[in-house]
Each structure stands twice: as C-alpha cells, then as structure tokens.
Coordinates of C-alpha atoms in Angstrom, one line a residue:
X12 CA -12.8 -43.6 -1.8
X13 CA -9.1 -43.4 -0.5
X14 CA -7.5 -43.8 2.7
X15 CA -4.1 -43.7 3.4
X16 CA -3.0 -45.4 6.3
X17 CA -0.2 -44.6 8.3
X18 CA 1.6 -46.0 12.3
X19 CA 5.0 -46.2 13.9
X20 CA 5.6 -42.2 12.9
X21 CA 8.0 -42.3 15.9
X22 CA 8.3 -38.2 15.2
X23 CA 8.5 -38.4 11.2
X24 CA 6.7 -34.8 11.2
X25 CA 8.1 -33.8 7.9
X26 CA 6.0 -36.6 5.9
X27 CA 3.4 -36.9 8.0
X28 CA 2.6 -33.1 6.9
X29 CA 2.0 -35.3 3.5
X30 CA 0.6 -38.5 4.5
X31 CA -3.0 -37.4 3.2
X32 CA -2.6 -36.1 0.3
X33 CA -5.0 -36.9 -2.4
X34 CA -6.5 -38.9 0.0
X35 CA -10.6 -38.8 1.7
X36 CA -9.0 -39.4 5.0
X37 CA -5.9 -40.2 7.2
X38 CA -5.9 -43.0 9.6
X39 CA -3.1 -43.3 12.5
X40 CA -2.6 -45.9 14.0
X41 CA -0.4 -44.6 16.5
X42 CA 3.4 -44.3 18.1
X43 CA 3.6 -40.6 17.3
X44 CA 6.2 -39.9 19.7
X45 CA 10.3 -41.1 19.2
X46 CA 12.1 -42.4 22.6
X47 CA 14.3 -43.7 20.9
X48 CA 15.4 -44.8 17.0
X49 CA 17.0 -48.1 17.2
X50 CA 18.2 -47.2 13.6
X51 CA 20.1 -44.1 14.5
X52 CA 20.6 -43.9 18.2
X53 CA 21.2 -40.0 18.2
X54 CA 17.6 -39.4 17.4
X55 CA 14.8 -39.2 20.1
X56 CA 13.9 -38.0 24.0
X57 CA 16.3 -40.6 25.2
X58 CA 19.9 -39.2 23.6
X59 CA 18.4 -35.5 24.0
X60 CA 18.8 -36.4 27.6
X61 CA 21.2 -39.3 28.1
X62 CA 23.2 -39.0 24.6
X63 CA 24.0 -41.1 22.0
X64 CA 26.9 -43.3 23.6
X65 CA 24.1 -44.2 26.4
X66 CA 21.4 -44.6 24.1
X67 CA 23.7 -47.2 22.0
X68 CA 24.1 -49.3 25.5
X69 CA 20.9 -49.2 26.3
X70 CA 20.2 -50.7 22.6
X71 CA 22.3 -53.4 22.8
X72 CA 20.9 -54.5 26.4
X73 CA 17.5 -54.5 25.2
X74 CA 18.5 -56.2 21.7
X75 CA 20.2 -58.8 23.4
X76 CA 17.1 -59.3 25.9
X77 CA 19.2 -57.9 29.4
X78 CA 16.2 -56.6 30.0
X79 CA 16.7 -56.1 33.9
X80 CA 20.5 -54.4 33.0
X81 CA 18.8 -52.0 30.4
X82 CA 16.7 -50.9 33.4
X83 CA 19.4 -50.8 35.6
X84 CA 21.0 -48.2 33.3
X85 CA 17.6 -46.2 33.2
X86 CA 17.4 -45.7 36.3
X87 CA 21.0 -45.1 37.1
X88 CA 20.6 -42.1 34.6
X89 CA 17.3 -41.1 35.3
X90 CA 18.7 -41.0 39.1
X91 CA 21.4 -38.6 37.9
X92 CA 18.5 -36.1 36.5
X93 CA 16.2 -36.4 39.8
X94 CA 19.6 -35.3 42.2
X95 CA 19.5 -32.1 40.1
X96 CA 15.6 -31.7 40.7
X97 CA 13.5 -33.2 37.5
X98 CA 11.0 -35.2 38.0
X99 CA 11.3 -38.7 35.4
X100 CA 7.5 -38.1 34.3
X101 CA 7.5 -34.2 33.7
X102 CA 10.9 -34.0 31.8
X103 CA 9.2 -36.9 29.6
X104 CA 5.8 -35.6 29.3
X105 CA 7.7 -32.1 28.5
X106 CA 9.6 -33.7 25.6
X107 CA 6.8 -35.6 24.5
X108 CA 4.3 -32.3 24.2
X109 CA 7.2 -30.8 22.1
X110 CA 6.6 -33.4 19.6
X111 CA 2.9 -33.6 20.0
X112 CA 2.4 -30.1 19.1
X113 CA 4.5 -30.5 15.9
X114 CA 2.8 -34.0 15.1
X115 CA -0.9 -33.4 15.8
X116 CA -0.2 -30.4 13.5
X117 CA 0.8 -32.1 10.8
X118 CA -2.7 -34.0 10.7
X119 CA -5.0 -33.5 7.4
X120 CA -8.3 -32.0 8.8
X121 CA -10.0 -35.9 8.2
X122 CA -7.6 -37.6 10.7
X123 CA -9.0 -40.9 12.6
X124 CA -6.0 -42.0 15.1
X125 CA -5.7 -44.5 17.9
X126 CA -2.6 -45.1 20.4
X127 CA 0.2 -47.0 20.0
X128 CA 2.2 -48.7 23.0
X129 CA 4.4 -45.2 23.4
X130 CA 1.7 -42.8 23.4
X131 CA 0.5 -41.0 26.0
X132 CA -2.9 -40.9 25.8
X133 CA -3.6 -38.1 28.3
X134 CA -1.9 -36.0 26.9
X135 CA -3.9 -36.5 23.6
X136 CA -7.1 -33.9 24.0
X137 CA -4.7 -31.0 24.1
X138 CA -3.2 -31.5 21.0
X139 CA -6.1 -33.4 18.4
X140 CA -7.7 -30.3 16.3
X141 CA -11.2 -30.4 15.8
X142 CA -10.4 -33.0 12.4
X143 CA -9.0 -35.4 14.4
X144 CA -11.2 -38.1 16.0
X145 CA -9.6 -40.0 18.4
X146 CA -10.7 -43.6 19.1
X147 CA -10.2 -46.6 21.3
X148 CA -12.2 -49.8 21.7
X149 CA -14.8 -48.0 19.1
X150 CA -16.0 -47.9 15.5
X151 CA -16.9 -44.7 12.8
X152 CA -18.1 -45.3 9.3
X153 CA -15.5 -44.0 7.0
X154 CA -16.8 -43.7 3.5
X155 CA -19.6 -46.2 3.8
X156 CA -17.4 -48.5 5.3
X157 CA -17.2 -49.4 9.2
X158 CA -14.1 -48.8 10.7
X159 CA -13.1 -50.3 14.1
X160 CA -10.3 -49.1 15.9
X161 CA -8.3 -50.5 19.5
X162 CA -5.5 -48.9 20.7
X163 CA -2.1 -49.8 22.6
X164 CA -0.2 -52.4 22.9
X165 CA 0.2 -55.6 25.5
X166 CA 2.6 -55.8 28.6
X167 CA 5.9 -56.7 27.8
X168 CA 9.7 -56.5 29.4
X169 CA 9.9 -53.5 28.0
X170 CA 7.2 -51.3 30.0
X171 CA 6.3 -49.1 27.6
X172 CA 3.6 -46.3 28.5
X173 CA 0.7 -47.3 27.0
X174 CA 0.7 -51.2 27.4
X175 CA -2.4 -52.6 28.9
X176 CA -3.5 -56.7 30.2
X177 CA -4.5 -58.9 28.0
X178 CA -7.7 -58.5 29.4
X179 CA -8.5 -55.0 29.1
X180 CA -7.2 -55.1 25.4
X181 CA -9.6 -58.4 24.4
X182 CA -13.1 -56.1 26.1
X183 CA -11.5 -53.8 23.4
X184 CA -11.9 -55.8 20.7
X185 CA -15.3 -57.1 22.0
X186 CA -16.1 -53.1 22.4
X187 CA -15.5 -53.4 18.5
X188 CA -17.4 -55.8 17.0
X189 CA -17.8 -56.5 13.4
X190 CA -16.2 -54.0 10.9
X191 CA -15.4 -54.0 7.7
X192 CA -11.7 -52.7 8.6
X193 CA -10.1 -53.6 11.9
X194 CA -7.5 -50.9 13.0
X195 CA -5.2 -51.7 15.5
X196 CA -1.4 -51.0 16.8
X197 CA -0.3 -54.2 17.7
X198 CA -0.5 -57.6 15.1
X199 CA -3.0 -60.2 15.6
X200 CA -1.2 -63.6 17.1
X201 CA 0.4 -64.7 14.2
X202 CA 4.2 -65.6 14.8
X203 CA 5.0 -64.2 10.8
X204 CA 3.7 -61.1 11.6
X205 CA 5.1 -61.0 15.3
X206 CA 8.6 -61.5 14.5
X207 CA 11.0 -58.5 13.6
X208 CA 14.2 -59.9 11.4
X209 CA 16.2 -56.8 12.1
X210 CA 15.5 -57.0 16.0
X211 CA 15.6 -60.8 16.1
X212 CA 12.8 -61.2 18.6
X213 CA 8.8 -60.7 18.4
X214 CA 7.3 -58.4 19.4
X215 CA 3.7 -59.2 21.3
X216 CA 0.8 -60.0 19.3
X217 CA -2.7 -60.2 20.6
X218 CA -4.5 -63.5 20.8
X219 CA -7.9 -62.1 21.3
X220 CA -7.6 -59.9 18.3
X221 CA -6.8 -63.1 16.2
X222 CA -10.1 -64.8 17.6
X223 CA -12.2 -61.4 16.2
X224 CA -10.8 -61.7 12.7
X225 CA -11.3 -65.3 12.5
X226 CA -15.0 -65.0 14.3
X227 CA -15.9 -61.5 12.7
X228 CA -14.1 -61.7 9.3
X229 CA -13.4 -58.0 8.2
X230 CA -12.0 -57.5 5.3
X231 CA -8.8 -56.2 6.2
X232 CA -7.0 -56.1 9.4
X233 CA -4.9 -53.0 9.7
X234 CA -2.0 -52.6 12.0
X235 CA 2.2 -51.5 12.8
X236 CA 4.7 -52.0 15.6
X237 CA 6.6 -54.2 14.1
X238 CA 8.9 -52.4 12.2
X239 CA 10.4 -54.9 10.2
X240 CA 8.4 -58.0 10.1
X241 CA 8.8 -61.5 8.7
X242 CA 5.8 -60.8 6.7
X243 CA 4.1 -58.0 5.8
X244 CA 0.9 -59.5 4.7
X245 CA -1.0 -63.2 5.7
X246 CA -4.4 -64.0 5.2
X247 CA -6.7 -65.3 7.8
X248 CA -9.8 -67.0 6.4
X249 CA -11.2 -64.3 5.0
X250 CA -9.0 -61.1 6.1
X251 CA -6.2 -59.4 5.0
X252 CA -4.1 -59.0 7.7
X253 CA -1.5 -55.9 6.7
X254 CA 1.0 -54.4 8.5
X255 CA 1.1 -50.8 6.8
X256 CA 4.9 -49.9 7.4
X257 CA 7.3 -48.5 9.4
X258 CA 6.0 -44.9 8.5
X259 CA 9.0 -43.0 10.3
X260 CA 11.7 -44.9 7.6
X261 CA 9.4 -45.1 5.0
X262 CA 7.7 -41.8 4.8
X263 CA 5.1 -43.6 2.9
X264 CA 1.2 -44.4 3.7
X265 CA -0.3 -47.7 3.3
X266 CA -3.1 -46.8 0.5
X267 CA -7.0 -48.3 0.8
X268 CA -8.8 -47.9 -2.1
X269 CA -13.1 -48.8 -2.9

C-alpha cells in the first residue's frame, strides 16, 4: 500500500494535479488556499487586492510580532474596499472559491482531506467530488490501516479562519481515538517541531494532541503548518511524529508505504 501525503498547498495547483500518482490514495492535510506567501509577497488574495508593497508591510509587522499594527493596516485597507461597496467576507470567500474550484480539482479520485487553520470549511461541500472524503474529529480505514484525522488549527494573534479553543480541538482528538496514523494540521506540543527557523517564532502546537500520541501510541503522527521547522521528524515513545512538508515550495508528497 502507498499513500502520499500532502499539507500547506497554499494554492500549489500545478503539483497537486500530481501529488497522487502511483499512489492507493492522497491524504490532505489542509491550507489549500494562499492569503499570502511570506516567500514571495506578490502571490496570494492579499496583494491581488492590496499589492505587493502592502503585502511586504504587512509581513514585516507580523514577522516582527506588531501584531496589533499589522491589523491596524488590515483594516485601514480593508476600510478602503468597504467605502467603495465590498463587503471584507464576500470579496474573500470570492477569491477563495476561485482557488477552491482549481484545487479540489486537482484531487486524485481517492482523496481523504481535513482543514487547515486558513480553510474555510463551509465552503468545502461545493467543491469535494464524490472521491474526496472530508473529515474532522473522525477515523476511515485506509488500506487496512485506521486513519484518524482532526482538522484546524488553535487561536493565535494571528486570527486566522479556521482556528478553534483548545477545547473544542482536544473533544477532537478524543472524537479520534486510537489509530494507527494520526492526521492532523497543526504539530503536537513539542517546541522542535513548533518552531519555524525562517519565521523565528512558533507556531501553536496542541498539547492535547501530544497527550493522545503518548496515551494511544499510533504509529505515525502526521501533520504541516510549520513550514520550516526546527525538526522535521521526533519520536514520541512509540510514534513517529512527521511533519510532511511545505507542499506549496516543495511540490513534493510525504510517501507512506506497508
């Protein structure tokens, strides 16, 4: 059995049209949509709207953690649009279903996908063909192995879409249960795999989904969102936790094999 594993696609449509193949199944573990590429800030909703010399501010307030003067430019430019009559949400969710349609597309017919902190999971049902199954805070057997799968990530400064409390996320993993692969957006709690070195910061890792691995013991741990971590891989007891790559820089799948 192979399953290539992909997350952080941040609009990367051209490979993801090639993430599956030669493989039983793709698994997504979401971020389908680009904001914004911290990389190269012409690409993404944000500089479509705002441009590029904005987007590059906006960057370097969030980089250097001015998180309330980042939002002070949002809404400064956001205000700009809504004088001239667009709503904030519908000129995002129109941008956003312009990549959805392109993205969910691109999906091999044996797709199993869960959202990442940018998603917009109502907007979801529209676009998943009848080969993608969707899950969140639930399992499916994948090649005789039990796959279990929570989506989204954990509040933060940043106040991305699909961020949830600490709460809600940990009945999620509960929901879950014990798998033989644990599919999830965000890390487990474990400061080497929170911390991005090109970013300087970390990113939010979830303590409950560290307390599952140690408790439940899958063998692997599957996640993204960090782009570019301090470590890619760290074993807990007995898990591999992975983080399967930035997929929009790499263009590359993480590959499961049994």
């Amino acid at each position: 059995m192979r399953v290539h594993v992909v997350s952080d696609v941040h609009g990367n449509g051209r490979d993801l049209a090639t993430a599956g193949d030669g493989a039983d199944a793709l698994v997504c573990l979401g971020d389908l949509v680009l904001f914004l590429d911290y990389a190269d800030h012409s690409r993404g909703i944000f500089p479509d709207l705002f441009g590029t010399e904005n987007a590059h501010k906006l960057v370097e307030l969030r980089t250097a953690r001015r998180f309330e003067e980042a939002r002070a430019l949002g809404r400064r430019l956001w205000g700009d649009i809504e004088r001239e009559g667009g709503g904030r949400m519908a000129v995002i969710e129109e941008a956003v279903r312009r990549q959805y349609a392109e993205l969910f597309a691109a999906f091999p017919e044996r797709t199993y996908a869960t959202y990442g902190n940018v998603d917009l999971p109502h907007l979801w049902p529209e676009y998943a063909a009848p080969g993608t199954t969707v899950l969140d805070g639930e399992r499916v057997e994948i090649g005789g192995r039990v796959f279990g799968f929570v989506g989204g990530g954990l509040r933060t400064p940043m106040r991305t879409p699909y961020e949830i409390s600490d709460e809600e996320y940990a009945a999620k993993v509960e929901a879950v249960g014990e798998v033989d692969v644990l599919c999830t957006h965000i890390p487990p709690d474990v400061p080497e795999l929170c911390y991005d070195v090109v970013a300087r910061r970390f990113e939010r890792g979830s303590a409950a989904l560290l307390d599952a691995i140690r408790r439940t013991r899958p063998r692997y741990a599957l996640f993204g969102h960090v782009h570019q971590p301090l470590a890619r891989r760290v074993r807990v007891g007995a898990t591999e936790c992975v983080n399967v790559g930035h997929f929009n820089a790499t263009g590359a799948p993480y590959v499961l094999e049994w």
